[in-house]
């Protein structure tokens, strides 16, 4: 290895079109480096570029970087390899496009296991689809889960009695597992967050959310 450089091997998936399949990064920024030109705001992003980037990103197929922090850079390279329109832009501008999609709720890029993926492959998309279909999320083979509103109300009542009238939301799933031997999955009830499930009117007869610490 060379001092000051980090080599990120992309593996066999990155070796195509005559490329060697790795990316090299500087460990430290050069003196007087003021950053790449990547500060792309939505109003500054031409619609044609945004649409082109979204279409290509949703197809997916880029190699995984060795370090998850480098995913944006690998995707930037990949975009310019797969789009003549984006290849005409400066690399930093395309990086800005990628960062814009990462930082905004556009449903173009998402995450799975901490890696950037096309949104339809993301954990958020899976959760939304499960909530739409009233299916549990993240269960392992053989695990049981709370399946009905009646069962949920009964279990919540038991937790509140044991907890002296309250239970911390952040501990609720763990407590369900320990006390009832079942998983509590909000998507089973059409919700994507536990907080929105507990705020559902069908839980109102059993519990209420204390927002005094917010």
PDB file of C-alpha atoms in Angstrom:
ATOM      1  CA  UNK A   1       0.000   0.000   0.000  1.00  0.00           C
ATOM      2  CA  UNK A   2       0.995   3.623  -0.486  1.00  0.00           C
ATOM      3  CA  UNK A   3       1.126   6.008   2.455  1.00  0.00           C
ATOM      4  CA  UNK A   4      -1.756   8.467   2.417  1.00  0.00           C
ATOM      5  CA  UNK A   5      -3.954   6.381   0.107  1.00  0.00           C
ATOM      6  CA  UNK A   6      -6.810   3.976   0.844  1.00  0.00           C
ATOM      7  CA  UNK A   7      -7.670   1.320  -1.749  1.00  0.00           C
ATOM      8  CA  UNK A   8     -11.310   0.177  -1.774  1.00  0.00           C
ATOM      9  CA  UNK A   9     -11.596  -3.134  -3.655  1.00  0.00           C
ATOM     10  CA  UNK A  10     -15.024  -3.455  -5.320  1.00  0.00           C
ATOM     11  CA  UNK A  11     -14.569  -7.147  -6.070  1.00  0.00           C
ATOM     12  CA  UNK A  12     -15.587  -8.952  -9.229  1.00  0.00           C
ATOM     13  CA  UNK A  13     -18.796  -6.911  -9.555  1.00  0.00           C
ATOM     14  CA  UNK A  14     -16.729  -3.785 -10.058  1.00  0.00           C
ATOM     15  CA  UNK A  15     -14.519  -5.250 -12.777  1.00  0.00           C
ATOM     16  CA  UNK A  16     -16.252  -4.453 -16.023  1.00  0.00           C
ATOM     17  CA  UNK A  17     -15.869  -2.177 -19.016  1.00  0.00           C
ATOM     18  CA  UNK A  18     -12.109  -2.601 -18.752  1.00  0.00           C
ATOM     19  CA  UNK A  19     -11.970  -1.196 -15.216  1.00  0.00           C
ATOM     20  CA  UNK A  20      -9.726  -2.668 -12.536  1.00  0.00           C
ATOM     21  CA  UNK A  21     -12.454  -2.908  -9.903  1.00  0.00           C
ATOM     22  CA  UNK A  22     -11.097  -0.679  -7.170  1.00  0.00           C
ATOM     23  CA  UNK A  23     -11.229   2.936  -6.065  1.00  0.00           C
ATOM     24  CA  UNK A  24      -8.434   4.912  -4.395  1.00  0.00           C
ATOM     25  CA  UNK A  25      -9.129   7.590  -1.761  1.00  0.00           C
ATOM     26  CA  UNK A  26      -6.866  10.100  -0.044  1.00  0.00           C
ATOM     27  CA  UNK A  27      -6.639   9.608   3.728  1.00  0.00           C
ATOM     28  CA  UNK A  28      -6.398  13.367   4.276  1.00  0.00           C
ATOM     29  CA  UNK A  29      -7.659  16.329   2.307  1.00  0.00           C
ATOM     30  CA  UNK A  30      -5.002  18.281   0.384  1.00  0.00           C
ATOM     31  CA  UNK A  31      -4.045  21.673   1.769  1.00  0.00           C
ATOM     32  CA  UNK A  32      -6.408  24.466   0.684  1.00  0.00           C
ATOM     33  CA  UNK A  33      -8.968  21.905  -0.519  1.00  0.00           C
ATOM     34  CA  UNK A  34     -12.399  23.519  -0.205  1.00  0.00           C
ATOM     35  CA  UNK A  35     -14.533  20.539  -1.126  1.00  0.00           C
ATOM     36  CA  UNK A  36     -16.107  19.184  -4.283  1.00  0.00           C
ATOM     37  CA  UNK A  37     -18.744  21.148  -6.069  1.00  0.00           C
ATOM     38  CA  UNK A  38     -21.598  19.044  -4.730  1.00  0.00           C
ATOM     39  CA  UNK A  39     -23.917  21.533  -3.022  1.00  0.00           C
ATOM     40  CA  UNK A  40     -26.842  20.833  -5.345  1.00  0.00           C
ATOM     41  CA  UNK A  41     -30.160  22.210  -4.126  1.00  0.00           C
ATOM     42  CA  UNK A  42     -33.379  20.942  -5.694  1.00  0.00           C
ATOM     43  CA  UNK A  43     -34.052  24.285  -7.340  1.00  0.00           C
ATOM     44  CA  UNK A  44     -30.544  24.228  -8.886  1.00  0.00           C
ATOM     45  CA  UNK A  45     -30.897  20.680 -10.232  1.00  0.00           C
ATOM     46  CA  UNK A  46     -32.149  20.699 -13.850  1.00  0.00           C
ATOM     47  CA  UNK A  47     -35.230  18.501 -14.151  1.00  0.00           C
ATOM     48  CA  UNK A  48     -33.741  16.466 -17.002  1.00  0.00           C
ATOM     49  CA  UNK A  49     -30.704  15.569 -14.872  1.00  0.00           C
ATOM     50  CA  UNK A  50     -32.856  14.694 -11.860  1.00  0.00           C
ATOM     51  CA  UNK A  51     -35.138  12.445 -13.913  1.00  0.00           C
ATOM     52  CA  UNK A  52     -32.204  10.771 -15.665  1.00  0.00           C
ATOM     53  CA  UNK A  53     -30.415  10.122 -12.363  1.00  0.00           C
ATOM     54  CA  UNK A  54     -33.589   8.759 -10.746  1.00  0.00           C
ATOM     55  CA  UNK A  55     -34.264   6.358 -13.638  1.00  0.00           C
ATOM     56  CA  UNK A  56     -30.709   5.000 -13.631  1.00  0.00           C
ATOM     57  CA  UNK A  57     -30.479   4.764  -9.829  1.00  0.00           C
ATOM     58  CA  UNK A  58     -33.735   2.829  -9.568  1.00  0.00           C
ATOM     59  CA  UNK A  59     -32.308   0.184 -11.916  1.00  0.00           C
ATOM     60  CA  UNK A  60     -29.471  -0.459  -9.480  1.00  0.00           C
ATOM     61  CA  UNK A  61     -26.533  -2.760 -10.131  1.00  0.00           C
ATOM     62  CA  UNK A  62     -23.545  -0.876  -8.692  1.00  0.00           C
ATOM     63  CA  UNK A  63     -20.804  -2.717  -6.820  1.00  0.00           C
ATOM     64  CA  UNK A  64     -20.601  -2.379  -3.045  1.00  0.00           C
ATOM     65  CA  UNK A  65     -17.790  -0.257  -1.684  1.00  0.00           C
ATOM     66  CA  UNK A  66     -15.565  -1.921   0.884  1.00  0.00           C
ATOM     67  CA  UNK A  67     -16.509   0.835   3.332  1.00  0.00           C
ATOM     68  CA  UNK A  68     -20.202   1.870   3.565  1.00  0.00           C
ATOM     69  CA  UNK A  69     -19.075   5.493   3.889  1.00  0.00           C
ATOM     70  CA  UNK A  70     -17.801   5.285   0.315  1.00  0.00           C
ATOM     71  CA  UNK A  71     -21.099   4.101  -1.200  1.00  0.00           C
ATOM     72  CA  UNK A  72     -21.909   7.596  -2.499  1.00  0.00           C
ATOM     73  CA  UNK A  73     -18.600   7.777  -4.358  1.00  0.00           C
ATOM     74  CA  UNK A  74     -19.006   4.357  -5.962  1.00  0.00           C
ATOM     75  CA  UNK A  75     -22.554   5.253  -7.031  1.00  0.00           C
ATOM     76  CA  UNK A  76     -21.293   8.545  -8.489  1.00  0.00           C
ATOM     77  CA  UNK A  77     -18.730   6.687 -10.614  1.00  0.00           C
ATOM     78  CA  UNK A  78     -21.359   4.140 -11.613  1.00  0.00           C
ATOM     79  CA  UNK A  79     -23.868   6.821 -12.649  1.00  0.00           C
ATOM     80  CA  UNK A  80     -21.371   8.461 -14.963  1.00  0.00           C
ATOM     81  CA  UNK A  81     -20.506   5.077 -16.486  1.00  0.00           C
ATOM     82  CA  UNK A  82     -24.171   4.294 -17.176  1.00  0.00           C
ATOM     83  CA  UNK A  83     -25.502   7.670 -18.319  1.00  0.00           C
ATOM     84  CA  UNK A  84     -24.078   9.824 -21.098  1.00  0.00           C
ATOM     85  CA  UNK A  85     -26.137  12.729 -19.773  1.00  0.00           C
ATOM     86  CA  UNK A  86     -24.587  12.526 -16.309  1.00  0.00           C
ATOM     87  CA  UNK A  87     -21.130  11.755 -17.702  1.00  0.00           C
ATOM     88  CA  UNK A  88     -21.175  15.258 -19.196  1.00  0.00           C
ATOM     89  CA  UNK A  89     -21.378  16.784 -15.705  1.00  0.00           C
ATOM     90  CA  UNK A  90     -18.446  17.331 -13.360  1.00  0.00           C
ATOM     91  CA  UNK A  91     -17.895  14.419 -10.971  1.00  0.00           C
ATOM     92  CA  UNK A  92     -18.606  16.634  -7.968  1.00  0.00           C
ATOM     93  CA  UNK A  93     -21.918  17.730  -9.471  1.00  0.00           C
ATOM     94  CA  UNK A  94     -23.023  14.121  -9.885  1.00  0.00           C
ATOM     95  CA  UNK A  95     -21.939  13.428  -6.302  1.00  0.00           C
ATOM     96  CA  UNK A  96     -24.175  16.317  -5.316  1.00  0.00           C
ATOM     97  CA  UNK A  97     -27.085  14.693  -7.149  1.00  0.00           C
ATOM     98  CA  UNK A  98     -26.483  11.431  -5.276  1.00  0.00           C
ATOM     99  CA  UNK A  99     -26.285  13.247  -1.955  1.00  0.00           C
ATOM    100  CA  UNK A 100     -29.493  15.101  -2.758  1.00  0.00           C
ATOM    101  CA  UNK A 101     -31.349  11.828  -3.325  1.00  0.00           C
ATOM    102  CA  UNK A 102     -29.866  10.391  -0.116  1.00  0.00           C
ATOM    103  CA  UNK A 103     -30.913  13.398   1.956  1.00  0.00           C
ATOM    104  CA  UNK A 104     -34.446  13.863   0.627  1.00  0.00           C
ATOM    105  CA  UNK A 105     -37.561  11.699   0.793  1.00  0.00           C
ATOM    106  CA  UNK A 106     -37.710  11.031  -2.939  1.00  0.00           C
ATOM    107  CA  UNK A 107     -37.976   7.222  -2.746  1.00  0.00           C
ATOM    108  CA  UNK A 108     -35.090   6.820  -5.176  1.00  0.00           C
ATOM    109  CA  UNK A 109     -32.354   5.679  -2.776  1.00  0.00           C
ATOM    110  CA  UNK A 110     -32.766   3.901   0.546  1.00  0.00           C
ATOM    111  CA  UNK A 111     -30.751   1.698   2.881  1.00  0.00           C
ATOM    112  CA  UNK A 112     -30.538  -1.985   3.641  1.00  0.00           C
ATOM    113  CA  UNK A 113     -28.094  -3.288   6.228  1.00  0.00           C
ATOM    114  CA  UNK A 114     -26.491   0.156   6.269  1.00  0.00           C
ATOM    115  CA  UNK A 115     -25.768   0.190   2.526  1.00  0.00           C
ATOM    116  CA  UNK A 116     -27.260   2.469  -0.130  1.00  0.00           C
ATOM    117  CA  UNK A 117     -29.617   0.584  -2.449  1.00  0.00           C
ATOM    118  CA  UNK A 118     -32.391   1.445  -4.924  1.00  0.00           C
ATOM    119  CA  UNK A 119     -35.441   2.390  -2.863  1.00  0.00           C
ATOM    120  CA  UNK A 120     -37.499  -0.690  -3.877  1.00  0.00           C
ATOM    121  CA  UNK A 121     -34.756  -2.830  -2.284  1.00  0.00           C
ATOM    122  CA  UNK A 122     -34.637  -0.797   0.942  1.00  0.00           C
ATOM    123  CA  UNK A 123     -35.836  -1.667   4.436  1.00  0.00           C
ATOM    124  CA  UNK A 124     -38.208   1.315   4.361  1.00  0.00           C
ATOM    125  CA  UNK A 125     -39.904   0.020   1.208  1.00  0.00           C
ATOM    126  CA  UNK A 126     -40.252  -3.470   2.687  1.00  0.00           C
ATOM    127  CA  UNK A 127     -41.845  -1.984   5.787  1.00  0.00           C
ATOM    128  CA  UNK A 128     -44.277   0.118   3.764  1.00  0.00           C
ATOM    129  CA  UNK A 129     -45.308  -2.878   1.680  1.00  0.00           C
ATOM    130  CA  UNK A 130     -45.759  -5.060   4.768  1.00  0.00           C
ATOM    131  CA  UNK A 131     -47.889  -2.363   6.392  1.00  0.00           C
ATOM    132  CA  UNK A 132     -50.013  -2.168   3.243  1.00  0.00           C
ATOM    133  CA  UNK A 133     -50.483  -5.947   3.239  1.00  0.00           C
ATOM    134  CA  UNK A 134     -50.835  -6.187   7.061  1.00  0.00           C
ATOM    135  CA  UNK A 135     -47.824  -8.498   7.340  1.00  0.00           C
ATOM    136  CA  UNK A 136     -45.153  -8.593  10.093  1.00  0.00           C
ATOM    137  CA  UNK A 137     -41.621  -7.363   9.427  1.00  0.00           C
ATOM    138  CA  UNK A 138     -38.312  -8.898  10.438  1.00  0.00           C
ATOM    139  CA  UNK A 139     -39.558 -12.177  11.882  1.00  0.00           C
ATOM    140  CA  UNK A 140     -37.207 -15.139  12.007  1.00  0.00           C
ATOM    141  CA  UNK A 141     -38.448 -18.661  11.205  1.00  0.00           C
ATOM    142  CA  UNK A 142     -40.591 -20.043  14.029  1.00  0.00           C
ATOM    143  CA  UNK A 143     -41.160 -16.716  15.788  1.00  0.00           C
ATOM    144  CA  UNK A 144     -44.704 -15.908  16.892  1.00  0.00           C
ATOM    145  CA  UNK A 145     -46.191 -12.435  16.755  1.00  0.00           C
ATOM    146  CA  UNK A 146     -49.207 -10.474  17.974  1.00  0.00           C
ATOM    147  CA  UNK A 147     -51.812 -10.876  15.233  1.00  0.00           C
ATOM    148  CA  UNK A 148     -55.038  -9.126  16.275  1.00  0.00           C
ATOM    149  CA  UNK A 149     -56.158  -5.846  17.816  1.00  0.00           C
ATOM    150  CA  UNK A 150     -57.792  -7.763  20.649  1.00  0.00           C
ATOM    151  CA  UNK A 151     -54.578  -9.609  21.450  1.00  0.00           C
ATOM    152  CA  UNK A 152     -52.632  -6.352  21.240  1.00  0.00           C
ATOM    153  CA  UNK A 153     -54.998  -4.620  23.682  1.00  0.00           C
ATOM    154  CA  UNK A 154     -54.777  -7.528  26.117  1.00  0.00           C
ATOM    155  CA  UNK A 155     -50.971  -7.561  26.006  1.00  0.00           C
ATOM    156  CA  UNK A 156     -50.713  -3.775  26.371  1.00  0.00           C
ATOM    157  CA  UNK A 157     -53.009  -3.915  29.388  1.00  0.00           C
ATOM    158  CA  UNK A 158     -50.806  -6.581  30.965  1.00  0.00           C
ATOM    159  CA  UNK A 159     -47.649  -4.562  30.382  1.00  0.00           C
ATOM    160  CA  UNK A 160     -49.185  -1.439  31.900  1.00  0.00           C
ATOM    161  CA  UNK A 161     -50.367  -3.320  34.972  1.00  0.00           C
ATOM    162  CA  UNK A 162     -46.927  -4.837  35.488  1.00  0.00           C
ATOM    163  CA  UNK A 163     -45.248  -1.474  34.918  1.00  0.00           C
ATOM    164  CA  UNK A 164     -47.356   0.487  37.370  1.00  0.00           C
ATOM    165  CA  UNK A 165     -49.345   2.176  34.638  1.00  0.00           C
ATOM    166  CA  UNK A 166     -46.615   2.999  32.154  1.00  0.00           C
ATOM    167  CA  UNK A 167     -44.015   1.422  29.870  1.00  0.00           C
ATOM    168  CA  UNK A 168     -41.222   3.051  27.911  1.00  0.00           C
ATOM    169  CA  UNK A 169     -41.914   2.901  24.169  1.00  0.00           C
ATOM    170  CA  UNK A 170     -38.254   2.234  23.362  1.00  0.00           C
ATOM    171  CA  UNK A 171     -38.402  -0.914  25.544  1.00  0.00           C
ATOM    172  CA  UNK A 172     -41.832  -2.126  24.454  1.00  0.00           C
ATOM    173  CA  UNK A 173     -40.830  -4.651  21.801  1.00  0.00           C
ATOM    174  CA  UNK A 174     -38.191  -6.183  24.056  1.00  0.00           C
ATOM    175  CA  UNK A 175     -40.702  -6.348  26.917  1.00  0.00           C
ATOM    176  CA  UNK A 176     -43.319  -7.985  24.677  1.00  0.00           C
ATOM    177  CA  UNK A 177     -40.784 -10.612  23.691  1.00  0.00           C
ATOM    178  CA  UNK A 178     -39.756 -11.329  27.283  1.00  0.00           C
ATOM    179  CA  UNK A 179     -43.261 -11.411  28.799  1.00  0.00           C
ATOM    180  CA  UNK A 180     -45.365 -12.980  26.058  1.00  0.00           C
ATOM    181  CA  UNK A 181     -42.816 -14.806  23.896  1.00  0.00           C
ATOM    182  CA  UNK A 182     -44.152 -12.939  20.877  1.00  0.00           C
ATOM    183  CA  UNK A 183     -42.906 -10.232  18.556  1.00  0.00           C
ATOM    184  CA  UNK A 184     -44.752  -6.931  18.253  1.00  0.00           C
ATOM    185  CA  UNK A 185     -44.599  -5.766  14.630  1.00  0.00           C
ATOM    186  CA  UNK A 186     -46.405  -2.535  13.831  1.00  0.00           C
ATOM    187  CA  UNK A 187     -46.725  -3.417  10.144  1.00  0.00           C
ATOM    188  CA  UNK A 188     -49.133  -6.219  11.107  1.00  0.00           C
ATOM    189  CA  UNK A 189     -51.564  -3.447  12.019  1.00  0.00           C
ATOM    190  CA  UNK A 190     -50.921  -1.230   9.001  1.00  0.00           C
ATOM    191  CA  UNK A 191     -48.375   1.117  10.609  1.00  0.00           C
ATOM    192  CA  UNK A 192     -44.704   1.735   9.838  1.00  0.00           C
ATOM    193  CA  UNK A 193     -43.705   3.028  13.297  1.00  0.00           C
ATOM    194  CA  UNK A 194     -44.521   1.849  16.801  1.00  0.00           C
ATOM    195  CA  UNK A 195     -45.434   5.397  17.804  1.00  0.00           C
ATOM    196  CA  UNK A 196     -48.077   5.678  15.080  1.00  0.00           C
ATOM    197  CA  UNK A 197     -49.491   2.286  16.099  1.00  0.00           C
ATOM    198  CA  UNK A 198     -49.875   3.355  19.725  1.00  0.00           C
ATOM    199  CA  UNK A 199     -51.476   6.621  18.589  1.00  0.00           C
ATOM    200  CA  UNK A 200     -54.085   4.662  16.612  1.00  0.00           C
ATOM    201  CA  UNK A 201     -57.579   5.188  17.981  1.00  0.00           C
ATOM    202  CA  UNK A 202     -57.978   1.435  18.443  1.00  0.00           C
ATOM    203  CA  UNK A 203     -55.318   1.584  21.170  1.00  0.00           C
ATOM    204  CA  UNK A 204     -56.902   4.600  22.888  1.00  0.00           C
ATOM    205  CA  UNK A 205     -59.076   2.491  25.204  1.00  0.00           C
ATOM    206  CA  UNK A 206     -55.971   0.825  26.616  1.00  0.00           C
ATOM    207  CA  UNK A 207     -53.185   3.400  26.594  1.00  0.00           C
ATOM    208  CA  UNK A 208     -52.187   6.941  25.766  1.00  0.00           C
ATOM    209  CA  UNK A 209     -48.852   8.421  24.768  1.00  0.00           C
ATOM    210  CA  UNK A 210     -47.130  10.726  27.244  1.00  0.00           C
ATOM    211  CA  UNK A 211     -45.372  13.419  25.219  1.00  0.00           C
ATOM    212  CA  UNK A 212     -44.292  15.497  28.216  1.00  0.00           C
ATOM    213  CA  UNK A 213     -40.608  14.661  27.682  1.00  0.00           C
ATOM    214  CA  UNK A 214     -40.592  15.759  24.030  1.00  0.00           C
TER     215      UNK A 214
END
